[in-house]
Short mmCIF file of C-alpha atoms in Angstrom, two decimals:
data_model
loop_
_atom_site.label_atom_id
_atom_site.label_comp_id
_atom_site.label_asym_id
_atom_site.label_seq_id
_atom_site.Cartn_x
_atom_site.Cartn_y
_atom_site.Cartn_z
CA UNK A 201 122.04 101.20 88.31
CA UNK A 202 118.87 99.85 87.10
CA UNK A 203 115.74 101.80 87.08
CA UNK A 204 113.53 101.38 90.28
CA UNK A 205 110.50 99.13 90.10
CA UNK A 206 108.42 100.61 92.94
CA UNK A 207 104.91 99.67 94.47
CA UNK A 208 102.47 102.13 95.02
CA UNK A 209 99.63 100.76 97.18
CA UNK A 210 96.40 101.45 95.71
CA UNK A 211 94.82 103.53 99.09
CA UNK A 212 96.93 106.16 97.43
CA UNK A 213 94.62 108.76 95.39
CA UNK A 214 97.17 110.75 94.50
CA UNK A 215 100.51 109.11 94.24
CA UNK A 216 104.14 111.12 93.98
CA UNK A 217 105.19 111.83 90.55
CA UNK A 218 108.46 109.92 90.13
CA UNK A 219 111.04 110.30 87.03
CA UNK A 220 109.86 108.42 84.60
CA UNK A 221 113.02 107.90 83.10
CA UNK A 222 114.37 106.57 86.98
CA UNK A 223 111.54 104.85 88.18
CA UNK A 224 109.23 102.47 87.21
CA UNK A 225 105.79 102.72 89.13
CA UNK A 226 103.12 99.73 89.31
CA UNK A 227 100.00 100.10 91.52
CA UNK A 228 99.71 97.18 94.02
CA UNK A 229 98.51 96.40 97.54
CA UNK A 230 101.01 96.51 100.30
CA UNK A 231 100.68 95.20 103.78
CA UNK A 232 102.00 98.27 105.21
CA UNK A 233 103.26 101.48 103.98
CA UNK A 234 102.70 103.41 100.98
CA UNK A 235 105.33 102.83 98.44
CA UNK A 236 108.09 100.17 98.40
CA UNK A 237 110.60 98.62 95.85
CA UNK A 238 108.80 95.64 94.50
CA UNK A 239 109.51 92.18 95.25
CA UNK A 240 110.81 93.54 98.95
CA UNK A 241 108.91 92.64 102.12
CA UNK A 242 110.49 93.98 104.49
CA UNK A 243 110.83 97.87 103.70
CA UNK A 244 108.00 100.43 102.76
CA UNK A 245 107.81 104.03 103.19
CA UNK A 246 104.86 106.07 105.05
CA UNK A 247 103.76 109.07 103.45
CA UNK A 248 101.47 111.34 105.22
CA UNK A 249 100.41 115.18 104.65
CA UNK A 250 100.76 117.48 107.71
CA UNK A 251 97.07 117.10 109.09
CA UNK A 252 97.39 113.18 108.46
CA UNK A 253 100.32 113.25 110.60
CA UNK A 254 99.32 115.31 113.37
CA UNK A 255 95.93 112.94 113.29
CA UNK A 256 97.58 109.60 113.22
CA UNK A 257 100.45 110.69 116.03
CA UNK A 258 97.32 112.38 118.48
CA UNK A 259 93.54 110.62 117.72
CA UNK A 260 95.45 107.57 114.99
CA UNK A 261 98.16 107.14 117.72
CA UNK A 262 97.19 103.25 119.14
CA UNK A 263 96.13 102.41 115.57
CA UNK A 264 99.31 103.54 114.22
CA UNK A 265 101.47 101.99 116.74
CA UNK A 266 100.17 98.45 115.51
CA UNK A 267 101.17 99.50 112.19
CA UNK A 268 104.84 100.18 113.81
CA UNK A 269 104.79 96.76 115.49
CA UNK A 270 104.09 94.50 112.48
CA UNK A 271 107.33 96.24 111.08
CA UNK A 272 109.68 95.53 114.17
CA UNK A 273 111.54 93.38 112.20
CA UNK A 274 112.16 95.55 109.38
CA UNK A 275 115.85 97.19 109.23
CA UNK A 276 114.32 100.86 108.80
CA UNK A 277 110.99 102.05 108.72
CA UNK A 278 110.20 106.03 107.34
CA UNK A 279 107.60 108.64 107.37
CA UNK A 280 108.08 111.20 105.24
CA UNK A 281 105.72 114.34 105.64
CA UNK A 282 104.83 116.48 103.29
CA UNK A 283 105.28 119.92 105.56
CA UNK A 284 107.69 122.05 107.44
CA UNK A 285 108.37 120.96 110.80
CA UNK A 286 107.99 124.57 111.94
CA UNK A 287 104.09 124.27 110.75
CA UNK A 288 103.80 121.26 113.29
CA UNK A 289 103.99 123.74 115.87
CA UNK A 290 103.91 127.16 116.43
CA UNK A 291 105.08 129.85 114.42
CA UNK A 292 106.57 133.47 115.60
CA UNK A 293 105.36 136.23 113.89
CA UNK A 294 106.95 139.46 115.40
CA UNK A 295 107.47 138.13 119.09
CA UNK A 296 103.64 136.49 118.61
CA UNK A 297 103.18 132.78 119.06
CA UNK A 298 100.20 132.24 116.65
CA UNK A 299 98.73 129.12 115.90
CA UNK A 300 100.00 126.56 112.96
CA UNK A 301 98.25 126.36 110.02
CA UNK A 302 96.61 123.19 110.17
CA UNK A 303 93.48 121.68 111.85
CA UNK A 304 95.10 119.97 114.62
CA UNK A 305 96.03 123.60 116.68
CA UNK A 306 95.20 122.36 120.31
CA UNK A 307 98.23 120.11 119.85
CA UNK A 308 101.02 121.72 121.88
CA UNK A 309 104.45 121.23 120.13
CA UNK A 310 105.83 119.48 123.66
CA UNK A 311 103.32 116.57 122.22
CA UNK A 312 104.35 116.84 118.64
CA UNK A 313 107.87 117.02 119.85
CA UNK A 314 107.34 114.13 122.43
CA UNK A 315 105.71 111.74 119.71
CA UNK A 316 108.29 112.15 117.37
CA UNK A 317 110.44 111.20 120.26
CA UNK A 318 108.77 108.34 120.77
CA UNK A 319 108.54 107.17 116.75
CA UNK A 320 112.19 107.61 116.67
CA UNK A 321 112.70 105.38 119.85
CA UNK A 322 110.87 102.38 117.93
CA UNK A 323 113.36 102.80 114.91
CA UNK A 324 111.27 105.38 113.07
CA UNK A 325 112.26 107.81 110.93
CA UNK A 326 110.26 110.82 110.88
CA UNK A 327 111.48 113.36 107.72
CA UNK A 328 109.92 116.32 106.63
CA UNK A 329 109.69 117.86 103.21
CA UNK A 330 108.41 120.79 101.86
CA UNK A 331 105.85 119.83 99.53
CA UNK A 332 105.08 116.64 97.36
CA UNK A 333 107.67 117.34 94.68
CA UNK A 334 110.82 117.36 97.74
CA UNK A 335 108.77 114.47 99.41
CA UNK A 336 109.15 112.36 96.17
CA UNK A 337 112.54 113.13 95.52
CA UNK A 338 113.66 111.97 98.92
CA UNK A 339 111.50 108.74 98.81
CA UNK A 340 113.45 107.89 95.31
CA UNK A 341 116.81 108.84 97.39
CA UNK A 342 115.79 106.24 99.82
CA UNK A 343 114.42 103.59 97.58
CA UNK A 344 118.16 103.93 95.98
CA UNK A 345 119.62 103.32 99.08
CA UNK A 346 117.18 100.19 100.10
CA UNK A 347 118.03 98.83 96.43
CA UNK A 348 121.74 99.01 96.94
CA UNK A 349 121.24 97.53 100.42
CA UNK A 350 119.46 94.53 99.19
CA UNK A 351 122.05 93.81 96.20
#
């Protein structure tokens, strides 16, 4: 297969660090989305940190949304988090419930859990990973897969 040729959009300050040897990387402005193969349209991944994510599905939620609508046409359309799902809501520390370990900690995880819910119902895929490294990893798994699909 040949090496990816992907997009990053230039609102990204620090971008994923992607094989060099696999992937290609050009900076570029893209309608929606962070990163994307180039020359494709109609696909783009969405890469938020933990508090981004919390913010954009609670205070970012109607602007967000219109960024979900302009892609209703697209055949997939993926977040990818950089965090655990656990840290989304609460954690159990011997029989505790103690707050997450982010800024957004009046969110209850029924309304993390509920907005998910909701992303997934307008063909979004919500996926969590660990840190930036397993974040960049899968994006470059999916980008394979979108290539392949477009061939």
């Amino acid at each position: 297969m040949e090496r990816l040729q992907v997009i990053v959009d230039t609102r990204e300050q620090m971008p994923w660090a992607f094989d060099p040897a696999a992937v290609d990387v050009s900076v570029g402005t893209l309608r929606t989305g962070d990163y994307a193969l180039a020359g494709d349209d109609r696909f783009a991944i969405e890469r938020k940190s933990l508090d981004d994510f919390l913010g954009t599905i609670s205070t970012g939620w109607h602007r967000f949304v219109r960024e979900v609508n302009r892609m209703q046409d697209w055949a997939a359309k993926v977040v990818i988090v950089e965090g655990d799902y656990a840290t989304c809501v609460f954690l159990e520390d011997d029989g505790m419930l103690i707050p997450p370990q982010h800024r957004h900690w009046l969110l209850s995880p029924q309304f993390v859990e509920r907005r998910i819910a909701e992303l997934t119902m307008r063909g979004v895929s919500v996926l969590f990973a660990r840190d930036a490294h397993l974040a960049a990893g899968l994006a470059v798994a999916i980008l394979k897969e979108r290539s392949r699909n477009m061939e």
